[in-house]
Coordinates of C-alpha atoms and ligand atoms in Angstrom, one line a residue:
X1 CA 0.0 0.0 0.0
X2 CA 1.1 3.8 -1.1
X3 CA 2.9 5.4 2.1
X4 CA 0.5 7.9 1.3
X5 CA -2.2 6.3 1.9
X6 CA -1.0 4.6 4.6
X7 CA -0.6 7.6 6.3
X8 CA -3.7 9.7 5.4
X9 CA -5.7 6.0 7.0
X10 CA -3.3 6.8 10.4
X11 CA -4.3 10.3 10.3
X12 CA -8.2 9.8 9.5
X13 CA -8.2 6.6 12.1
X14 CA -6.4 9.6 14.3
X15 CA -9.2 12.0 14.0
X16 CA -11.9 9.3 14.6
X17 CA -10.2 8.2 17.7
X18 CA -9.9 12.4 18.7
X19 CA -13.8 13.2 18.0
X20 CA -14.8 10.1 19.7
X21 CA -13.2 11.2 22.7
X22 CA -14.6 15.1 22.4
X23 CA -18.1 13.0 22.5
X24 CA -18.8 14.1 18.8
X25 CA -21.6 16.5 19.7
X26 CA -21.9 18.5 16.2
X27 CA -23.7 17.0 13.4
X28 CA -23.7 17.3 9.6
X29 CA -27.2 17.6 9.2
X30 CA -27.5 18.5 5.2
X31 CA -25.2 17.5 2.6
X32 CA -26.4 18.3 -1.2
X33 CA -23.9 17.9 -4.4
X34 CA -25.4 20.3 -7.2
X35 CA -24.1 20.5 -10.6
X36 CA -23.1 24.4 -11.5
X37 CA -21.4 25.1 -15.1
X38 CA -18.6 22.4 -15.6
X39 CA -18.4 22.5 -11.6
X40 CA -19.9 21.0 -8.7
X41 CA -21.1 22.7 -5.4
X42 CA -21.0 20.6 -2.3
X43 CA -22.6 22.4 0.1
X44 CA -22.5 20.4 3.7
X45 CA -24.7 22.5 6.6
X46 CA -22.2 21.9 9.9
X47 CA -22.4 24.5 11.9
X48 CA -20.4 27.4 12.6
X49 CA -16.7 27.2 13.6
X50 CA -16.7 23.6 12.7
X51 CA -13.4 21.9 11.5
X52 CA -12.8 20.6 8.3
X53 CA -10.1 19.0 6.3
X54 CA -9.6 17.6 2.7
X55 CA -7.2 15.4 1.2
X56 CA -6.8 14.7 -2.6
X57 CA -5.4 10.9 -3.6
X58 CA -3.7 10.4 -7.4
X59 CA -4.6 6.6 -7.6
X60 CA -7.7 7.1 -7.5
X61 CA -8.5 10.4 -8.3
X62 CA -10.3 11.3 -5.1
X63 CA -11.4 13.6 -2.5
X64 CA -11.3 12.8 1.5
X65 CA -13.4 15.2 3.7
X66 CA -12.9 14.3 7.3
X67 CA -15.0 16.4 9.8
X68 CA -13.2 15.7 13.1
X69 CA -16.2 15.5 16.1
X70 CA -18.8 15.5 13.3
X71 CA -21.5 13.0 13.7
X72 CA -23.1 12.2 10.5
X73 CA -26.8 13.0 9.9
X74 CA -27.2 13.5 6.0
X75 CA -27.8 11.2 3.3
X76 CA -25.2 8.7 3.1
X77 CA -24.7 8.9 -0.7
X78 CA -24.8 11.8 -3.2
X79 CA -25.1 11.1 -6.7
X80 CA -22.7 12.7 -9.3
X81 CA -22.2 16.4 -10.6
X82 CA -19.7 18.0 -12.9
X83 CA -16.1 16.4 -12.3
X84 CA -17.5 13.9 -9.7
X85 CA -18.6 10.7 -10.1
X86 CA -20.6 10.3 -6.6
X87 CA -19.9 11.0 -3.1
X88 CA -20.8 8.4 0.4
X89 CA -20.5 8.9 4.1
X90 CA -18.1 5.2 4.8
X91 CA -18.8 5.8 8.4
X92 CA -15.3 7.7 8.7
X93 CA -14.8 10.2 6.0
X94 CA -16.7 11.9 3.2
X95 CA -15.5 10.1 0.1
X96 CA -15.6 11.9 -3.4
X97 CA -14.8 10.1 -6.3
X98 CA -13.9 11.8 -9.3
X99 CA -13.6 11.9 -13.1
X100 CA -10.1 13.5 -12.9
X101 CA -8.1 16.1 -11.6
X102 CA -9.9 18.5 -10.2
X103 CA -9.3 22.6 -8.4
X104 CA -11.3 23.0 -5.1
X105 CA -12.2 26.1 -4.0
X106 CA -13.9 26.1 -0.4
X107 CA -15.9 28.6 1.3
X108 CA -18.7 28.8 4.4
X109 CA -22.3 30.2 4.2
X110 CA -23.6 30.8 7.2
X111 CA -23.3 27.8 9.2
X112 CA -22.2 25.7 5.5
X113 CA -19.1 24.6 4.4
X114 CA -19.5 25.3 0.0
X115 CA -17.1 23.5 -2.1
X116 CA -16.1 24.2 -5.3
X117 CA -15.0 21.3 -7.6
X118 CA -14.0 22.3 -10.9
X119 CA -12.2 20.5 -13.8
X120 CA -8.8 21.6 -13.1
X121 CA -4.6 21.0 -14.3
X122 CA -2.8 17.7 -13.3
X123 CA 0.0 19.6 -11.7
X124 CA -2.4 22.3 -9.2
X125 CA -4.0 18.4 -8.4
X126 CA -0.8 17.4 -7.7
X127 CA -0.3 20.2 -5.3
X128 CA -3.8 19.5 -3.7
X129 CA -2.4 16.1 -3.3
X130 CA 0.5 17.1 -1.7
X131 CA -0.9 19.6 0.8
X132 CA -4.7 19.6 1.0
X133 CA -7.0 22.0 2.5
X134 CA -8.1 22.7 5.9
X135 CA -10.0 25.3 7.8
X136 CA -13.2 26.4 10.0
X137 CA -16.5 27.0 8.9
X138 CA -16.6 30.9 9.2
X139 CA -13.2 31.1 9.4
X140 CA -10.2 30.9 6.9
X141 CA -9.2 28.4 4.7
X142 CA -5.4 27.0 4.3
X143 CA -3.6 24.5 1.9
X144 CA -1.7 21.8 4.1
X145 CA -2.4 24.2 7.1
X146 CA -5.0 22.4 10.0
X147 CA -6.8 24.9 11.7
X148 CA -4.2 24.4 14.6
X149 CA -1.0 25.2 12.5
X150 CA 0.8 26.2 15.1
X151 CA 0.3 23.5 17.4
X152 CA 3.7 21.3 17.5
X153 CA 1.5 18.3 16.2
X154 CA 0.7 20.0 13.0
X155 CA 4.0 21.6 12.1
X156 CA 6.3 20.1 9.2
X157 CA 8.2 16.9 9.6
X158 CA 12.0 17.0 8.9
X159 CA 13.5 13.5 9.4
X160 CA 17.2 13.4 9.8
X161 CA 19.0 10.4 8.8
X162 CA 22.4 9.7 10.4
X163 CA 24.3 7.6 7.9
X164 CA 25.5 4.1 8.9
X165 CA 25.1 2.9 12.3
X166 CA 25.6 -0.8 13.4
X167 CA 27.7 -3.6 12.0
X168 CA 28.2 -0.7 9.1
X169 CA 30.5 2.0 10.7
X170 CA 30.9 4.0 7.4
X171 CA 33.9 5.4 6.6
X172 CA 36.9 5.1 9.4
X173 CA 39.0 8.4 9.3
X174 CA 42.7 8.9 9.5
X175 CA 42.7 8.7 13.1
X176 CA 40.1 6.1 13.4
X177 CA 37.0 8.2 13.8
X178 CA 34.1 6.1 12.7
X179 CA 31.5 7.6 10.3
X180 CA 28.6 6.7 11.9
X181 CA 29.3 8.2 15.4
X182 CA 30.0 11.5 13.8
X183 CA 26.6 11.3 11.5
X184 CA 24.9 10.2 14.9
X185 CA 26.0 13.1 16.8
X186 CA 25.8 15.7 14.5
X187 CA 21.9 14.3 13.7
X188 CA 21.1 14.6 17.3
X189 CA 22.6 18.4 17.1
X190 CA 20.6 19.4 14.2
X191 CA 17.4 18.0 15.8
X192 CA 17.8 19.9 19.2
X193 CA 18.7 23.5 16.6
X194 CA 15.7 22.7 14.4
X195 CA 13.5 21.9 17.5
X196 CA 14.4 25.3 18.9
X197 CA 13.5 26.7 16.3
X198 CA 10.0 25.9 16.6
X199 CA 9.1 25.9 12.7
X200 CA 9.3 22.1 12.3
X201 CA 8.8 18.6 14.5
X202 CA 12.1 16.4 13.6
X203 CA 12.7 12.8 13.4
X204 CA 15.3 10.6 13.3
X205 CA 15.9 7.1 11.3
X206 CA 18.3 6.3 13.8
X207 CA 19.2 7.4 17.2
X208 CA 21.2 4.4 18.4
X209 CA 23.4 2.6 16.7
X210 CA 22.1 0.2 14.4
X211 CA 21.5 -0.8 11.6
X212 CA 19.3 0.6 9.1
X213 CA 18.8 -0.6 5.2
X214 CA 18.8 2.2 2.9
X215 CA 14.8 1.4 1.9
X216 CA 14.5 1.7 5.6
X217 CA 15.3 4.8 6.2
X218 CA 13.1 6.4 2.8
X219 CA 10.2 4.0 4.2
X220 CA 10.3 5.4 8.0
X221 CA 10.5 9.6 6.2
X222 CA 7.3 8.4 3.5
X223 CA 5.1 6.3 6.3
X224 CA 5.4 9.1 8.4
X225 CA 4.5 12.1 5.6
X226 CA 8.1 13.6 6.2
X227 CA 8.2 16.9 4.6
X228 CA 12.0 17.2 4.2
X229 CA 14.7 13.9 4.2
X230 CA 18.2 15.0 5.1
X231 CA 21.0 12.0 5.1
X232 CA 23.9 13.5 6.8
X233 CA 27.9 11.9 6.2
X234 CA 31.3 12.1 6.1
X235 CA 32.5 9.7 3.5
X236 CA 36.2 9.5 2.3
X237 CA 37.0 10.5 -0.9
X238 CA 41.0 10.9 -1.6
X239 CA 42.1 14.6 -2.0
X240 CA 38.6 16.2 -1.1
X241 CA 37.9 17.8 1.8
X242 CA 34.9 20.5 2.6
X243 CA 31.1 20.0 3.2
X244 CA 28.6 19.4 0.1
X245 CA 25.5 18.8 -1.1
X246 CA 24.1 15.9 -3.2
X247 CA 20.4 15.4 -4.7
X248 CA 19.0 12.5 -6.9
X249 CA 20.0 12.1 -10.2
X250 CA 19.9 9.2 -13.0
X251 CA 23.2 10.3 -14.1
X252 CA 25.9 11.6 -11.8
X253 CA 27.1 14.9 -12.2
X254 CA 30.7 14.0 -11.8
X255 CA 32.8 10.6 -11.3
X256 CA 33.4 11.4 -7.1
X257 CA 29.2 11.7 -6.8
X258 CA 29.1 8.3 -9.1
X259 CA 31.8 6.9 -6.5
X260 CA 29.7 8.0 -3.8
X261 CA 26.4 7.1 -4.4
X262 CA 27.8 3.7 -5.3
X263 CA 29.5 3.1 -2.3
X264 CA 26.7 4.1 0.0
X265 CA 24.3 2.0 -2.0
X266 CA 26.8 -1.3 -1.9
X267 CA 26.4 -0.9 1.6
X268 CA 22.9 -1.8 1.9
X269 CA 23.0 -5.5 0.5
X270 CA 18.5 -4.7 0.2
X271 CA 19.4 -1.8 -1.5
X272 CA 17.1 0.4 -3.7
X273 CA 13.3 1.3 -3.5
X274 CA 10.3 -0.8 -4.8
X275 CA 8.2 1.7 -5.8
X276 CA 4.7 1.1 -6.0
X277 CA 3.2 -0.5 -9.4
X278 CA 2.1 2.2 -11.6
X279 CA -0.3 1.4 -14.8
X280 CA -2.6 4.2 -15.9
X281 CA -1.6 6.7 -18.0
X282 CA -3.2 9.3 -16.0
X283 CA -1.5 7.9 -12.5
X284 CA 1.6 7.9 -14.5
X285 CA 1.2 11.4 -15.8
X286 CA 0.3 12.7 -11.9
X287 CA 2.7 10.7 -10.4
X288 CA 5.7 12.4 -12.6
X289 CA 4.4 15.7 -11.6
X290 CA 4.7 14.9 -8.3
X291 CA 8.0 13.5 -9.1
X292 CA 9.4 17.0 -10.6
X293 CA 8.1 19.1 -7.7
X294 CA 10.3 16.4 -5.1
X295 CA 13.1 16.9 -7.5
X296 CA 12.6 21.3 -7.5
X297 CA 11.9 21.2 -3.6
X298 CA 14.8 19.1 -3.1
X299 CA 17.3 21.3 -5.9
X300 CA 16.3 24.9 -3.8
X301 CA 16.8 23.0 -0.5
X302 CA 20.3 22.1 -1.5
X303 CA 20.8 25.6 -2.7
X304 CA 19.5 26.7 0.6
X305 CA 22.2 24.5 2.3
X306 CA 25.2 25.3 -0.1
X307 CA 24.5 29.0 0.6
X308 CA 24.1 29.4 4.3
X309 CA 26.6 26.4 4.7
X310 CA 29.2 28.3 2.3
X311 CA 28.9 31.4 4.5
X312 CA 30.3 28.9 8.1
X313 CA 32.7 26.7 6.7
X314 CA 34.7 25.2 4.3
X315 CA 33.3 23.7 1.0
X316 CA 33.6 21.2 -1.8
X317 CA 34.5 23.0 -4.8
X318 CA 30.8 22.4 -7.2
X319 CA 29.5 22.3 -3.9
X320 CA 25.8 20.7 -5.0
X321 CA 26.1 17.8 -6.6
X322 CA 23.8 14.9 -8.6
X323 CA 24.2 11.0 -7.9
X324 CA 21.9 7.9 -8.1
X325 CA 21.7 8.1 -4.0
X326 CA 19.5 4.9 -3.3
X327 CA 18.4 6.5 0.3
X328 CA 17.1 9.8 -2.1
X329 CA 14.4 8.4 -3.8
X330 CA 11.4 9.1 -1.7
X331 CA 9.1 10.0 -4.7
X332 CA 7.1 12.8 -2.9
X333 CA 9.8 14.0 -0.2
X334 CA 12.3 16.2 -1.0
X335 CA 15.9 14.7 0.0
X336 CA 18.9 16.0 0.4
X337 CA 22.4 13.8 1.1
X338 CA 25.0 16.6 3.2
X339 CA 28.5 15.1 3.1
X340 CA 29.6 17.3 5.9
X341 CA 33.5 16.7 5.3
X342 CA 35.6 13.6 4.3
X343 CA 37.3 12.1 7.2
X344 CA 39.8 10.8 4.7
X345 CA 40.9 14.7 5.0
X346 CA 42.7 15.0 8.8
X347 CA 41.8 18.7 8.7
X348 CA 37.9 17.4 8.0
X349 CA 38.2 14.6 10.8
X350 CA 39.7 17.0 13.1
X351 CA 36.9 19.6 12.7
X352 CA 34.1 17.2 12.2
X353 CA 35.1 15.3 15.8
X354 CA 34.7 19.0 17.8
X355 CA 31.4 19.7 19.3
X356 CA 31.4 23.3 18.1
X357 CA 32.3 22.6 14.6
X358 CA 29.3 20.8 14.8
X359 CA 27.2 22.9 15.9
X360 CA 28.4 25.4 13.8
X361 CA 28.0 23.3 10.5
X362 CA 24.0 22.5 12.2
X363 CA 23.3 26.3 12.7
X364 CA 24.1 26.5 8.7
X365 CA 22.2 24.0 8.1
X366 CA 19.0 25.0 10.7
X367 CA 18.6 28.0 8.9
X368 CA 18.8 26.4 5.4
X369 CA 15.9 24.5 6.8
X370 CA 13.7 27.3 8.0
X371 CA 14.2 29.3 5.1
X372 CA 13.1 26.1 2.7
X373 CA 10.1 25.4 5.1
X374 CA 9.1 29.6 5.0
X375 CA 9.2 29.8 1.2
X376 CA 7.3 26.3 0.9
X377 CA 4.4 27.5 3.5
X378 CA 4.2 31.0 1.3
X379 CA 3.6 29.5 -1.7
X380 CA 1.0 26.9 -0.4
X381 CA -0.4 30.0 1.2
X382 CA -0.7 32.0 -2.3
X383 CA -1.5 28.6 -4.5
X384 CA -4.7 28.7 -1.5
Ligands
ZN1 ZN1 28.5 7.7 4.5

């Protein structure tokens, strides 16, 4: 099963379990699904300051309303309208099935939530997909923002990936410093900056040491609907030394990424992702959409990083480059790999085994998260 929808089934079975314990007093007491133009008009009577949110799936093209302490009281089914082939209450959720990719625009009347379903682009679906729309009858409406955005619960997930760990300790440095403790600690570092900061929750794949497959660690970022993947090591490489930056590419940008990716990926005997099956044209056309926004998110946040990370400490000369990184190829997450130095450098061992050097190389890196997170939540703000 999708990750996605994995996750959207934890989060829905989340909001049942929440309204069951407010003891569900509000009620939906009218829903009606009108055609209007090419559009349809849901219009769903709920009572002022009520909650709402909506999630959009690709495979298939469909719409999840999920009315947390809502009891339903309204017909159980609609028949179809416009772009959508015919709505039911499943006990849970509303479910809207559609005839393809759809724009929703949502508004209240009175005590009535009104939505808007036109025939819309694959690639503002895609967006719907990716962040959905929330908000309170009466009040204002936000794209990927629950009424609560502010709430820690609600705020972006960044998982942190500490390369290595285990029976695989990475690279071993000149003086013997093992890769994986060095990943591990500067991970835990990043998390405590990043959690200060108070703009994101943050997660790690490891925080022992163990060991983790490669399609682990993308699998723990997509079950949990990770908004940002950062793998953080310190490989060797003969004759380099500085931080950098890698993303996902088919074809490296240059024979030390190649060398890289490929030694990380040998490392994982599971390696690589099975991606779900996709057949349909359509789901093939969304999917890749989906795809190319991942790859853009994850291109500016390595910009981000090479910039603030360029202004702290030494760098790689071509600072951001592309390799076929196995543990980068969550489809919907944007990923970045950080190669924070190459302990096969003594000057990068040194640095890399000092608390402050660290934490200096984290506060770089903090703020090249905030400021990726801050331009994401202003343009889901504007596309709402
Ligand atoms: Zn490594």
């Amino acid at each position: 099963m999708p990750a996605r929808r994995q996750l959207l089934r934890a989060g829905l079975g989340l909001a049942a379990t929440l309204s069951f314990i407010a003891g569900a007093e509000a009620a939906v007491t009218s829903a009606r699904l009108v055609r209007d133009g090419r559009a349809a008009r849901l219009s769903l009577a709920l009572g002022q300051g009520a909650e709402w949110r909506l999630s959009a799936l690709l495979r298939p093209a469909r719409l999840l309303l999920s009315l947390p302490g809502n009891t339903w009281r309204a017909a159980t089914r609609l028949s179809g309208a416009g772009p959508v082939a015919g709505a039911r209450w499943d006990g849970r959720q509303l479910v809207i099935d559609l005839t393809g990719a759809v724009d929703v625009r949502a508004s209240s009347q009175g005590g009535t939530l009104v939505l808007e379903i036109a025939p819309g682009g694959m690639s503002g679906y895609a967006n719907l997909a990716r962040s959905g729309l929330s908000g309170r009858v009466g009040g204002a409406t936000a794209a990927g923002r629950p009424a609560a955005a502010s709430a820690p619960g609600n705020r972006p997930l960044v998982v942190l990936d500490p390369g290595h760990g285990g029976k695989d300790p990475g690279t071993i440095g000149v003086r013997g410093t093992q890769e994986k403790r060095i990943t591990l600690a500067a991970a835990t570092e990043l998390k405590r900056q990043l959690e200060a900061g108070g703009r994101c929750r943050v997660m790690l794949t490891r925080s022992r040491d163990v060991f983790i497959p490669l399609d682990g660690r993308v699998e723990f970022a997509r079950k949990r609907g990770a908004t940002l993947f950062i793998s953080l090591h310190a490989d060797s490489a003969p004759g380099a030394r500085g931080a950098s930056v890698y993303t996902l590419s088919d074809r490296a940008s240059d024979a030390l990424s190649a060398r890289l990716a490929q030694t990380q990926n040998n490392a994982d005997a599971a390696g690589g992702l099975k991606l779900p099956p996709v057949s349909p044209e359509v789901e093939r056309i969304l999917f890749s959409l989906v795809r190319q926004e991942t790859k853009i998110g994850s291109a500016r946040l390595a910009q981000f990083a090479v910039d603030s990370l360029g202004r702290s400490v030494t760098l790689l000369p071509n600072t951001h480059r592309q390799a076929a990184f196995a543990v980068l190829k969550a489809p919907e997450i944007p990923s970045v790999l950080v190669e924070m130095g190459f302990l096969s450098d003594r000057r990068d061992e040194a640095s890399l085994n000092r608390a402050a050097y660290r934490a200096q190389l984290c506060r770089a890196l903090t703020s090249a998260v905030n400021g990726w997170l801050e331009r994401h939540e202003a343009g889901m703000a504007s596309a709402g």
